[in-house]
Coordinates of C-alpha atoms and ligand atoms in Angstrom, one line a residue:
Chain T
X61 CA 24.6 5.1 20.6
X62 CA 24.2 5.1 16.6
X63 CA 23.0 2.1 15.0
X64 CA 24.5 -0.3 12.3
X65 CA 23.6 -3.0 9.9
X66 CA 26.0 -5.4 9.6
X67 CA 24.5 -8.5 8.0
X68 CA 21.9 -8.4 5.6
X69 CA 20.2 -11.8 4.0
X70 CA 17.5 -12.5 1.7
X71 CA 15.8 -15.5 0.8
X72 CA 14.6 -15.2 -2.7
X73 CA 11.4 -13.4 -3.0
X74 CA 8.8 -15.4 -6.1
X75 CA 7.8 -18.8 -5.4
X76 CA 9.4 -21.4 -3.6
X77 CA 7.0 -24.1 -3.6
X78 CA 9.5 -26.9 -1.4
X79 CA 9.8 -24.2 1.5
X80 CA 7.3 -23.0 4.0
X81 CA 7.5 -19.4 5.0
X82 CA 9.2 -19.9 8.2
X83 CA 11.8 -21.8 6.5
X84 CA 12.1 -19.2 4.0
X85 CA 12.5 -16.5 6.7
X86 CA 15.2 -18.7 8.5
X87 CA 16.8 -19.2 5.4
X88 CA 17.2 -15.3 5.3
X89 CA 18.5 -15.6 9.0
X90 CA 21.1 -18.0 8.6
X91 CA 22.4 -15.9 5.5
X92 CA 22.5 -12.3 7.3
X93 CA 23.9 -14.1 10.2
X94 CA 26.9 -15.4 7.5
X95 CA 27.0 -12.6 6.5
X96 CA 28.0 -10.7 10.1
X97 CA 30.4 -13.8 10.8
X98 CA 28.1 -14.3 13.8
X99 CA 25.9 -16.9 14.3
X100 CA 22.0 -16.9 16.1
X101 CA 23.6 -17.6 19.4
X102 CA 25.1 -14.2 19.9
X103 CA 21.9 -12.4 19.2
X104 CA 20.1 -10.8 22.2
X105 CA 16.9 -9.9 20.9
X106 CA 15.0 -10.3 17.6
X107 CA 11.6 -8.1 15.7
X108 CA 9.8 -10.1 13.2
X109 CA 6.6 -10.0 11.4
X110 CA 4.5 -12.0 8.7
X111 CA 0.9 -12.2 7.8
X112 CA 0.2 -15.4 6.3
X113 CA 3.3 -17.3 7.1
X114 CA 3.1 -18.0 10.5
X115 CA 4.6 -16.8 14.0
X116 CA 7.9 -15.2 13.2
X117 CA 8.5 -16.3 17.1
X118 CA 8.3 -19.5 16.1
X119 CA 11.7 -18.9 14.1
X120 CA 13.6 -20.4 17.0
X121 CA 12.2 -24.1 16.3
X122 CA 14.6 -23.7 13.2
X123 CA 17.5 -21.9 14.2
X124 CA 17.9 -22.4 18.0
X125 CA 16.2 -22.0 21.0
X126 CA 18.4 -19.5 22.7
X127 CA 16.3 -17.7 25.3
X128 CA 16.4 -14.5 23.7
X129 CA 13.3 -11.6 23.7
X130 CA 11.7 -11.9 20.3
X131 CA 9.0 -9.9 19.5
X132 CA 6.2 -10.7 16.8
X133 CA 5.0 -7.3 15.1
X134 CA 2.1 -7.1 12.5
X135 CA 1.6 -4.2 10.6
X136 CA 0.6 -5.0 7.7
X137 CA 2.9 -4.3 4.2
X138 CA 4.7 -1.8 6.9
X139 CA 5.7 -4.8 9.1
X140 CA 9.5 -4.5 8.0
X141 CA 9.5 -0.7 8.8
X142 CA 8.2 -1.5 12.2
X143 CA 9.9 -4.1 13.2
X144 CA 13.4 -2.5 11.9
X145 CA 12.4 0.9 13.9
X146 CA 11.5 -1.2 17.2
X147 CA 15.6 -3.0 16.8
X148 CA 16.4 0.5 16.5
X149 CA 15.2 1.8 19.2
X150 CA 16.7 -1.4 21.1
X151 CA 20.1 -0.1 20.0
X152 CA 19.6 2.8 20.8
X153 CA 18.7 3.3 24.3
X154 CA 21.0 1.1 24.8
X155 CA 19.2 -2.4 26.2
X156 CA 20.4 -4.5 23.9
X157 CA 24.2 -4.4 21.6
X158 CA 23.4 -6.6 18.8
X159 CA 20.0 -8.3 17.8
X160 CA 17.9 -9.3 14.6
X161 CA 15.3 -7.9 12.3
X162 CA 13.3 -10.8 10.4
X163 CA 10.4 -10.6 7.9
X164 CA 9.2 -13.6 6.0
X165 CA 6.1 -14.4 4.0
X166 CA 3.9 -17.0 1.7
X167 CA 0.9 -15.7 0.6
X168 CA -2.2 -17.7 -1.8
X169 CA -1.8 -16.7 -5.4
X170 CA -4.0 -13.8 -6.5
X171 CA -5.3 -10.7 -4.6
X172 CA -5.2 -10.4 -0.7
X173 CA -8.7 -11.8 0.7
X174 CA -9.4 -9.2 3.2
X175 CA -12.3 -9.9 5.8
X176 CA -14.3 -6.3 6.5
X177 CA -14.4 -7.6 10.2
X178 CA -11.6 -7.3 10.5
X179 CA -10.7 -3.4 9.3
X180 CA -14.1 -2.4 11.3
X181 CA -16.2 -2.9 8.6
X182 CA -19.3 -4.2 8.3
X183 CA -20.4 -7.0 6.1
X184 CA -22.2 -4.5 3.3
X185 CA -18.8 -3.2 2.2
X186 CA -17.3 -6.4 1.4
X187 CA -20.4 -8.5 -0.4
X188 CA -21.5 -5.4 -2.4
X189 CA -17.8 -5.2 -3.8
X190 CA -16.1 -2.5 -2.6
X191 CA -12.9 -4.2 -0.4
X192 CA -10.7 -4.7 -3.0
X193 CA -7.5 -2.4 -2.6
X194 CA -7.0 -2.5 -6.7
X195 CA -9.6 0.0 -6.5
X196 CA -8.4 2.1 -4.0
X197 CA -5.1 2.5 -5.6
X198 CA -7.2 3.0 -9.3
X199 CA -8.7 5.6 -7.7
X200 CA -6.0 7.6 -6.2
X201 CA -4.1 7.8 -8.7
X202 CA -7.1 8.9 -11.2
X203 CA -7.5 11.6 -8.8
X204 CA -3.9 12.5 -9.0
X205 CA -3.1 12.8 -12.6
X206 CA -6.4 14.7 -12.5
X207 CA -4.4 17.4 -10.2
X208 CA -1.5 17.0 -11.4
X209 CA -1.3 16.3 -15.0
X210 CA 0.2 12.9 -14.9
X211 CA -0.1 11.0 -17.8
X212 CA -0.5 7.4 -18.6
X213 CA 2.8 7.4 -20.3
X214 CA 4.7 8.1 -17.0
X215 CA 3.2 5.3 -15.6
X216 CA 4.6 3.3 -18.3
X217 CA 7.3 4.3 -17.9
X218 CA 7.7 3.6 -13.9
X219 CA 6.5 -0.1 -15.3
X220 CA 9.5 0.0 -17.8
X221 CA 12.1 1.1 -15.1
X222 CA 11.2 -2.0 -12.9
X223 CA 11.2 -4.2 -14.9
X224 CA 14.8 -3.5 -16.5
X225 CA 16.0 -3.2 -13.2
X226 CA 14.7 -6.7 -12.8
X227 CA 16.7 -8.1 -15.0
X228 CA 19.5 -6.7 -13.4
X229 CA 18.7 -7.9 -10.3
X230 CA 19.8 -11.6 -9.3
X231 CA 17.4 -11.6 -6.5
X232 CA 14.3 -10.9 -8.4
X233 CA 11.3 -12.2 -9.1
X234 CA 10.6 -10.7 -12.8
X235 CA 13.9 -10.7 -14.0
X236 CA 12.5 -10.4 -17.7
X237 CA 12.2 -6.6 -19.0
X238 CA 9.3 -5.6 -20.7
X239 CA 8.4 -3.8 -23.6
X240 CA 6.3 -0.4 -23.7
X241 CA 4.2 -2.3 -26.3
X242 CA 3.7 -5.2 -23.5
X243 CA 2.9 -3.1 -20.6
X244 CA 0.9 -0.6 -23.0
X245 CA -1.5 -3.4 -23.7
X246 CA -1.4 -5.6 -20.9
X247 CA -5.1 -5.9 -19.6
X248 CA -7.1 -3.5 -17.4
X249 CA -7.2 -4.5 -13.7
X250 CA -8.9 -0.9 -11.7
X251 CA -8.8 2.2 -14.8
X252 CA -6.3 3.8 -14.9
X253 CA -3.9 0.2 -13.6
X254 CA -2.9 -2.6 -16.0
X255 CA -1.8 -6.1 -14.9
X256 CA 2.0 -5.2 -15.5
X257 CA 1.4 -1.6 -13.5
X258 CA 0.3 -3.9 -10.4
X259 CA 2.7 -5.9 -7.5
X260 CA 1.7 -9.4 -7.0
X261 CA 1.2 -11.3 -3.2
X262 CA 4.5 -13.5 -3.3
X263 CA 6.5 -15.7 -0.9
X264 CA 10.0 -14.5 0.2
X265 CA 12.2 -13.7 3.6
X266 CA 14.7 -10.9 4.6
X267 CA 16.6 -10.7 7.8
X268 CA 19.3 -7.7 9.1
X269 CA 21.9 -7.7 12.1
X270 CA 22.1 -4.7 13.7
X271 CA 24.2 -3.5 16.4
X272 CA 25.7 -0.8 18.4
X273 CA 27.7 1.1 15.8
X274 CA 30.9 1.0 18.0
X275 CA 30.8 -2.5 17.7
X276 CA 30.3 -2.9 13.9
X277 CA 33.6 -4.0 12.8
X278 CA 33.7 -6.6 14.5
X279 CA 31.2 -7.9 12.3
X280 CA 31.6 -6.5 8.6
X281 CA 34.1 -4.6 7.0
X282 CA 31.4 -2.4 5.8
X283 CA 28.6 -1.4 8.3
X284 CA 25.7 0.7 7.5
X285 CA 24.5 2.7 9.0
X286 CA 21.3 3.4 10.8
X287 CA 20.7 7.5 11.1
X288 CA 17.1 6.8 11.5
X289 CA 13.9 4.9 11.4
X290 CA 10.5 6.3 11.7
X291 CA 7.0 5.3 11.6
X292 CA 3.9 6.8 11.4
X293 CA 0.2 6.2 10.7
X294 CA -2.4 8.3 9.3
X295 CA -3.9 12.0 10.4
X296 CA -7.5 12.7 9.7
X297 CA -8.6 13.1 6.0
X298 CA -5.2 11.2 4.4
X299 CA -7.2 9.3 2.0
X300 CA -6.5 5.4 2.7
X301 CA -7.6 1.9 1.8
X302 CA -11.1 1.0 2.8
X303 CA -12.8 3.8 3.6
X304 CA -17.2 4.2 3.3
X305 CA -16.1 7.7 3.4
X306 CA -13.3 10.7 3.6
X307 CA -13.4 13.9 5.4
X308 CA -14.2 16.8 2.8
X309 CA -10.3 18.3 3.3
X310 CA -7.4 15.7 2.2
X311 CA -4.6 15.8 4.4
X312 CA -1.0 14.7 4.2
X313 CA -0.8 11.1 3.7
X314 CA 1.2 9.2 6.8
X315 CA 4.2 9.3 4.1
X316 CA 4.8 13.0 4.4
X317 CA 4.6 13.1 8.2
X318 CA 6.7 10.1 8.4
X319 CA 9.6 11.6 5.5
X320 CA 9.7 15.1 7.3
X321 CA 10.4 13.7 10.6
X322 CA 13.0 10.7 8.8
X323 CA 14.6 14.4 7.6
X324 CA 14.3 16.0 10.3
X325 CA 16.1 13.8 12.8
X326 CA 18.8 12.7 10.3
X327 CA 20.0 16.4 9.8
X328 CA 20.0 15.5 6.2
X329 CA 17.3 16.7 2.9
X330 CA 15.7 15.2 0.5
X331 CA 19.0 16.5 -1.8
X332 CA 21.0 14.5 -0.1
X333 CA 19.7 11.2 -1.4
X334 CA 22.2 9.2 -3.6
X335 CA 19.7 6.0 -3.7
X336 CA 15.9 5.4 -2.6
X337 CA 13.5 2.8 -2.5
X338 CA 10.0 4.2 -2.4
X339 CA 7.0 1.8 -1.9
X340 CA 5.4 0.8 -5.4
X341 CA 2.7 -1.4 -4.6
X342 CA 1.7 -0.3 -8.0
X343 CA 3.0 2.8 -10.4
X344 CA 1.2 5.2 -9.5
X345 CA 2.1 5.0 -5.9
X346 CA 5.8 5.2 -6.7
X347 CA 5.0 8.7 -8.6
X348 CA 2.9 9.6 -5.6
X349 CA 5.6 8.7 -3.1
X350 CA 8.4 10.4 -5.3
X351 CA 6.8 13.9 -4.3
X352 CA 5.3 13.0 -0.7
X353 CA 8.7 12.0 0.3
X354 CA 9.8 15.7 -0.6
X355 CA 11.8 14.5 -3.7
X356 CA 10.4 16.5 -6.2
X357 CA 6.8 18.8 -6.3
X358 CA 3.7 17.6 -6.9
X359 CA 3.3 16.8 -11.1
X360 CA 7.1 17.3 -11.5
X361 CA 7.2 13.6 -12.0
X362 CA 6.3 14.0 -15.3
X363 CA 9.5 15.3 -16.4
X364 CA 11.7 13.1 -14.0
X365 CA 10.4 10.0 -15.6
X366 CA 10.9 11.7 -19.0
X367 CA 14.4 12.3 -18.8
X368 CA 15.3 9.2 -16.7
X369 CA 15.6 11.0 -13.6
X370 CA 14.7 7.7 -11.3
X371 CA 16.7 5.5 -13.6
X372 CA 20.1 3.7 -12.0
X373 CA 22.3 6.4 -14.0
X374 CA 19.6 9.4 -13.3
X375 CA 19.7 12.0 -10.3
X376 CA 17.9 10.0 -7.9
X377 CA 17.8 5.9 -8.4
X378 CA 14.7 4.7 -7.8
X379 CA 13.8 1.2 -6.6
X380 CA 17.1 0.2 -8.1
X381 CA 16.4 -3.9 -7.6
X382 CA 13.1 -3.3 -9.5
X383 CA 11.0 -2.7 -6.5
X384 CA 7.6 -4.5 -5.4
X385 CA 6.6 -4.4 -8.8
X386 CA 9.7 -6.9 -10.1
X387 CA 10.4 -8.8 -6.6
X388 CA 6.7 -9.3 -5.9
X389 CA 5.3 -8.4 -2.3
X390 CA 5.6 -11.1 0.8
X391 CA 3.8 -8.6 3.0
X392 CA 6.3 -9.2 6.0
X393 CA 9.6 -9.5 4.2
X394 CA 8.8 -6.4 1.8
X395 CA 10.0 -3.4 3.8
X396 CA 13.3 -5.1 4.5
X397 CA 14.1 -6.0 1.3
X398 CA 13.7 -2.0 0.2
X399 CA 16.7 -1.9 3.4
X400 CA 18.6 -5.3 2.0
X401 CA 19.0 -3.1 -1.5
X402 CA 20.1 0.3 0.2
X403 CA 22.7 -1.6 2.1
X404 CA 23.8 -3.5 -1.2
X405 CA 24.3 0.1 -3.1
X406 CA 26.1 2.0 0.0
X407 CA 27.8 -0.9 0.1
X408 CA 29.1 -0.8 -3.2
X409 CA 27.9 -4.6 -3.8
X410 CA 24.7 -3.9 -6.0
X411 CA 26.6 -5.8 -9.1
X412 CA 24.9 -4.7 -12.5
X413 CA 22.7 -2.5 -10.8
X414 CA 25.7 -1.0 -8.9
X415 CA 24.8 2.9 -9.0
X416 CA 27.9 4.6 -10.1
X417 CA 29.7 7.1 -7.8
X418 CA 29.9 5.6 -4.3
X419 CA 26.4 6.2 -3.2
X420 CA 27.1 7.9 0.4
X421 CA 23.0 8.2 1.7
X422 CA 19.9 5.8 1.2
X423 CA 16.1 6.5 1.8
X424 CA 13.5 3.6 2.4
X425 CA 10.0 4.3 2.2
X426 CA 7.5 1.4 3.1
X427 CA 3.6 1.9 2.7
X428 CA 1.0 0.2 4.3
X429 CA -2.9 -0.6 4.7
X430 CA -4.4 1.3 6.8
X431 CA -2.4 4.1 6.7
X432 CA 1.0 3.2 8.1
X433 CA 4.3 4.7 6.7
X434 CA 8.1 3.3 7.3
X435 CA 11.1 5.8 6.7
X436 CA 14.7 4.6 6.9
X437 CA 17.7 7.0 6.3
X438 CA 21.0 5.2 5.5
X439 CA 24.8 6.5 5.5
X440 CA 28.1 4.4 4.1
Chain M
X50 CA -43.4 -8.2 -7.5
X51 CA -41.4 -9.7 -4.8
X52 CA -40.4 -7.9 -1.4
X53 CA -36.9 -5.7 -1.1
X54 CA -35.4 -4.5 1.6
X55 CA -32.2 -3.0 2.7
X56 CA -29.3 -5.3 3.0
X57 CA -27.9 -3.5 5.9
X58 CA -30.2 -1.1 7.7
X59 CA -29.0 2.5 8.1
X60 CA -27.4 3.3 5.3
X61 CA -30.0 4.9 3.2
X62 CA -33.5 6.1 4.3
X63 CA -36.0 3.6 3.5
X64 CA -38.4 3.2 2.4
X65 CA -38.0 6.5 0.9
X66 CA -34.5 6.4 -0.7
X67 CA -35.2 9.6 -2.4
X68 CA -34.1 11.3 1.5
X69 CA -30.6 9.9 0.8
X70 CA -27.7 8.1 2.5
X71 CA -27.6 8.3 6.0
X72 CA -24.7 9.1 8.2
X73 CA -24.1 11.0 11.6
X74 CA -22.5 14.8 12.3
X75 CA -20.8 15.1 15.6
X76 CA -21.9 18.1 17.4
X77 CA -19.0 18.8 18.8
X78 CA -16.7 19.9 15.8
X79 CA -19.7 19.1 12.8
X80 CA -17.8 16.9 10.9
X81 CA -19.4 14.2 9.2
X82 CA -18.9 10.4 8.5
X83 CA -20.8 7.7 6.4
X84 CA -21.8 4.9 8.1
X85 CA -23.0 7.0 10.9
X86 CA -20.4 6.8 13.3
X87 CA -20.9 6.6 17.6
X88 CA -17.9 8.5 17.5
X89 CA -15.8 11.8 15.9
X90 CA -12.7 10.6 13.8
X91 CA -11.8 14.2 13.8
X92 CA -12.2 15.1 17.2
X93 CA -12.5 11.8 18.8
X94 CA -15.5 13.1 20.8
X95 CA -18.6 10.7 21.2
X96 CA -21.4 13.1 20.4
X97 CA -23.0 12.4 17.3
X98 CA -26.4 12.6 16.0
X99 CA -28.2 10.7 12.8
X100 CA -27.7 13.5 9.8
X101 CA -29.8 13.0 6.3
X102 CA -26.5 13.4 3.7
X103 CA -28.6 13.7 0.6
X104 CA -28.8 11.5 -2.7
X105 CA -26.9 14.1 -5.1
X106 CA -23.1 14.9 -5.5
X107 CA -20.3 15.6 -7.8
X108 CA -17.7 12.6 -8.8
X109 CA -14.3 13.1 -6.7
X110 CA -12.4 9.8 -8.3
X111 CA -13.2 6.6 -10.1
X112 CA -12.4 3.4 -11.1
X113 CA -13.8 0.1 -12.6
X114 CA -14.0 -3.0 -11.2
X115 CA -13.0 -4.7 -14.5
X116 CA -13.0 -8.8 -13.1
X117 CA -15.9 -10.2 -10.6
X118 CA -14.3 -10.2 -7.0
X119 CA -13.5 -13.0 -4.3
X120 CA -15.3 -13.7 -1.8
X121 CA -16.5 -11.4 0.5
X122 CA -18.0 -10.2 -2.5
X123 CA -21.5 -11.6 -2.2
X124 CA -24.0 -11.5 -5.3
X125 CA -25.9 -13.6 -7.7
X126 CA -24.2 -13.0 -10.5
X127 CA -21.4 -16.1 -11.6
X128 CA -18.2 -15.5 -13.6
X129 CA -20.1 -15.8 -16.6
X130 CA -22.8 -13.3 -16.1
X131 CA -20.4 -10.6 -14.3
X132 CA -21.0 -7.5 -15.3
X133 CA -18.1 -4.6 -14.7
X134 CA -19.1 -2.0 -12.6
X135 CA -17.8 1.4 -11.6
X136 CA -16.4 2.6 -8.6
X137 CA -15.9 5.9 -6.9
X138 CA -16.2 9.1 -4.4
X139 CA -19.1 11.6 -4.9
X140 CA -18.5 14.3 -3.1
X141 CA -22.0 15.1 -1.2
X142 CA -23.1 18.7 -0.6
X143 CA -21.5 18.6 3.4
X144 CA -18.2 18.1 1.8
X145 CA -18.1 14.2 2.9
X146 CA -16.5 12.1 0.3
X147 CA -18.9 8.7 0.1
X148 CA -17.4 5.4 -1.9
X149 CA -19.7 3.7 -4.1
X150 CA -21.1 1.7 -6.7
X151 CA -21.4 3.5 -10.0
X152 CA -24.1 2.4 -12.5
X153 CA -20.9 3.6 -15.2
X154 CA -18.8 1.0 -16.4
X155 CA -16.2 2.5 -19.1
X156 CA -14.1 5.1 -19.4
X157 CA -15.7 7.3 -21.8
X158 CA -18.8 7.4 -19.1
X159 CA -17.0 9.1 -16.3
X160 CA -15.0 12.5 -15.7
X161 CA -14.7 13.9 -12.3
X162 CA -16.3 16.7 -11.2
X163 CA -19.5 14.9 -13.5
X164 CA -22.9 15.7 -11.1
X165 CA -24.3 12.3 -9.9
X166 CA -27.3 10.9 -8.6
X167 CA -28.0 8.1 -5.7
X168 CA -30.2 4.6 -7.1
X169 CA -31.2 1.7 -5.2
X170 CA -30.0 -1.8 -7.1
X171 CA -30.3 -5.1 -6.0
X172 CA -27.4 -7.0 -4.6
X173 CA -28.7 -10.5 -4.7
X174 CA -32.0 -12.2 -3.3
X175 CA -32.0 -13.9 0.0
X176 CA -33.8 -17.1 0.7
X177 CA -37.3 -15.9 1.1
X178 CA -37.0 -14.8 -2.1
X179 CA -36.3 -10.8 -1.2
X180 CA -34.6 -8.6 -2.9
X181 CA -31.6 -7.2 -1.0
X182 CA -30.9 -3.6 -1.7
X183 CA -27.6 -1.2 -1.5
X184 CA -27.0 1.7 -3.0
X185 CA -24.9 3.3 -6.0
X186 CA -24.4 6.5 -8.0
X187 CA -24.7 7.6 -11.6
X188 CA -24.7 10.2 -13.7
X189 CA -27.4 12.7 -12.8
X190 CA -30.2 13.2 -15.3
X191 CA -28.8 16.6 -16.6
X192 CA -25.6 15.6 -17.9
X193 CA -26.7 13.3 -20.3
Ligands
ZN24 ZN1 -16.0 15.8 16.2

């Protein structure tokens, strides 16, 4: 049984100081549910995740206590790629006919706070002042352009694109384009990443119905649909977040293993792409995921940004709402907003970020700490 | 001159620090890890043995940490009297990648591939009045 999406919903992802996360997150609900012309009743099962906003079980206080199986996942920034693959799976084996996929969050201003207890870490690593993920993103992409020859101008440049898409985007957080001169000089936060190169922790909810795909037009005139959602975490010597040390080989990141499966079991390449949303926690990882998600080789990015290739009217849009970087990054809402957007362009319902042509296939990529990556392929 | 010691035992012979970090090699596949691990995140076999990893390498990737961190982050220094300090992987002679500390702090001071050289520095001092010691890298003498 294929799978569809037949309500999407977001609440507003920035800062919504009157609205806890859970009430953000059942905003989202009671909008995707609107948007299916169902209602939280007829849903037989739900996957939800946050980090800091609370028990996404605890959902049903707001919108109804119904009886059904709802299942809290946690997997950090990947949470909406996880939850999203578990209601496919539900789908599909056929348990379940129609059911919900929430993520909501409401993070503290400023960078995450992580605890090195709690990523199997001792104390040392934390008070000397090395747990801070700015520098693990610094340093892979320093290492990159080494290998690569990326230049700082391309990630300008993947700073410029979101933040132009921003202002296209309704939805978003930064919905004010900046200036090469702005993001040139913004200041330093981890060499070779500026302030304007960086995703900030923000508050926000997303929510999907899915159902069997026989049963989608009962819902919405335009389903979406589902070919495939896979996850994967990382093989030894992918070089992750928080790690004392890394084997002497570098292997493929969780990304590649997850994107060559996504392909594989989709029947479809990475030419085949009308619109993606690749994880850009920061710039450099969006130029990193272009070529691990099989897009393009390995310092070939170079030239894509160049000529606008990722741009809304280039070869392959990019992040086409503005991405993390413009719509900020509730940890458990993120990965379903990159889904929200796909289903907006296949859709045809993207406004003036509408990519032209009728869009027929979307790709979502979702990255997370430790090592944890979220593939979604999507057909009109 | 007041006492130091490590602030975590096992990372780095003491008191001789000249011997190097410390870490563990697993006999079953030799890989090697920093901390020493109990067991192999290679071969997910669980036997390892202490292994002396040296104090010299060459600079895989850096950074600098350009604003003083949040809390876990645990020294004497305040906002005011922060200091920017490097950060990166020196790639050690067994191939093992190790993050640290770099005495470096701009830029112009750091290329990869640069050889580099382990130090002791104080991380803060506890409340006897010793100094707490970790590790870092810089550049090694010959560069310069
Ligand atoms: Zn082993």
């Amino acid at each position: 049984m294929d799978v569809a999406i037949v309500g999407v919903g977001l609440h507003p992802f920035g800062r919504t100081a009157s609205m806890s996360g859970l009430e953000q997150g059942a905003a989202a609900v009671r909008s995707a549910l609107a948007d299916a012309g169902t209602d939280f009743k007829a849903m037989q099962f739900a996957f939800g995740g946050s980090q800091d906003g609370g028990n996404a079980d605890s959902l049903v206080n707001l919108l109804g206590l119904t009886g059904l199986q709802f299942t809290n996942v946690a997997n950090g920034c990947a949470t909406g790629g996880s939850s999203l693959n578990a209601a496919y799976s539900a789908i599909k084996s056929g348990q379940y006919d129609v059911g919900l996929v929430v993520g909501f969050d409401k993070h503290a201003r400023g960078a995450f706070n992580p605890k090195p207890k709690d990523w199997g870490l001792d104390d040392w690593y934390g008070e000397t002042g090395l747990m801070l993920t700015t520098q693990y993103f610094g340093m892979k992409i320093q290492r990159y352009m080494h290998d690569h020859g990326i230049s700082r101008e391309t990630l300008i440049r993947v700073a410029e694109k979101a933040y132009r898409n921003g202002s296209l985007t309704p939805t978003a957080w930064r919905k004010t384009a900046l200036s090469w001169e702005e993001i040139d000089n913004a200041p330093m936060v981890s060499e070779p990443l500026n302030k304007y190169m960086f995703c900030s922790p923000a508050e926000g909810g997303c929510a999907l119905v899915v159902c069997r795909s026989d049963i989608a037009h009962r819902f919405h005139p335009k389903p979406i649909y589902l070919k495939t959602a896979v996850v994967r975490s990382r093989n030894y010597g992918s070089f992750e977040v928080f790690s004392p040390s890394q084997p002497p080989e570098v292997a493929d990141s969780p990304t590649v293993t997850a994107s060559t499966a996504a392909f594989e079991l989709a029947g479809v390449g990475p030419s085949d792409i009308d619109v993606a949303q690749l994880q850009d926690t920061e710039v450099g990882a969006e130029i990193m995921h272009m070529a691990e998600n099989g897009f393009c080789a390995h310092g070939e990015q170079e030239q894509w940004l160049a000529e606008g290739a990722t741009d809304i009217n280039g070869r392959l849009p990019v992040n086409t709402d503005g991405g993390c970087l413009a719509n900020g990054e509730p940890v458990g809402a993120s990965g379903l907003r990159q889904v929200h957007e796909i289903c907006m362009q296949l859709r045809g319902d993207a406004g003036e970020r509408q990519v032209a042509g009728e869009p027929q296939v979307g790709y979502t990529h979702v990255y997370g700490a430790p090592g944890i990556s979220g593939v979604n392929i999507l057909t009109r | 001159m007041s006492e130091a010691k490590p602030l975590h035992e096992g990372l780095f012979n003491w008191p001789d620090p000249a011997a190097g970090l410390i870490g563990s090699r697993c006999l079953d596949c030799g890989e090697h890890a920093f901390p020493a691990q109990s067991s192999c995140r290679a071969c997910s076999g669980q036997n390892t043995v202490p292994a002396n990893l040296g104090s010299e390498g060459t600079l895989w990737t850096w950074t600098i940490q350009s604003f003083m961190p949040k809390a876990p982050y645990d020294t004497d220094e305040t906002p005011e009297t922060f200091t920017p300090y490097g950060v990166g992987y020196i790639e050690l002679a067994c191939g093992l990648k190790v993050e640290s500390r770099l005495r470096e702090n701009t830029p112009e001071q750091l290329r990869i591939g640069m050889p580099m050289t382990m130090e002791l520095i104080t991380v803060r001092q506890n409340g006897d009045g010793e100094e707490l010691l970790t590790f870092q890298f810089c550049a090694a003498k010959e560069s310069h």
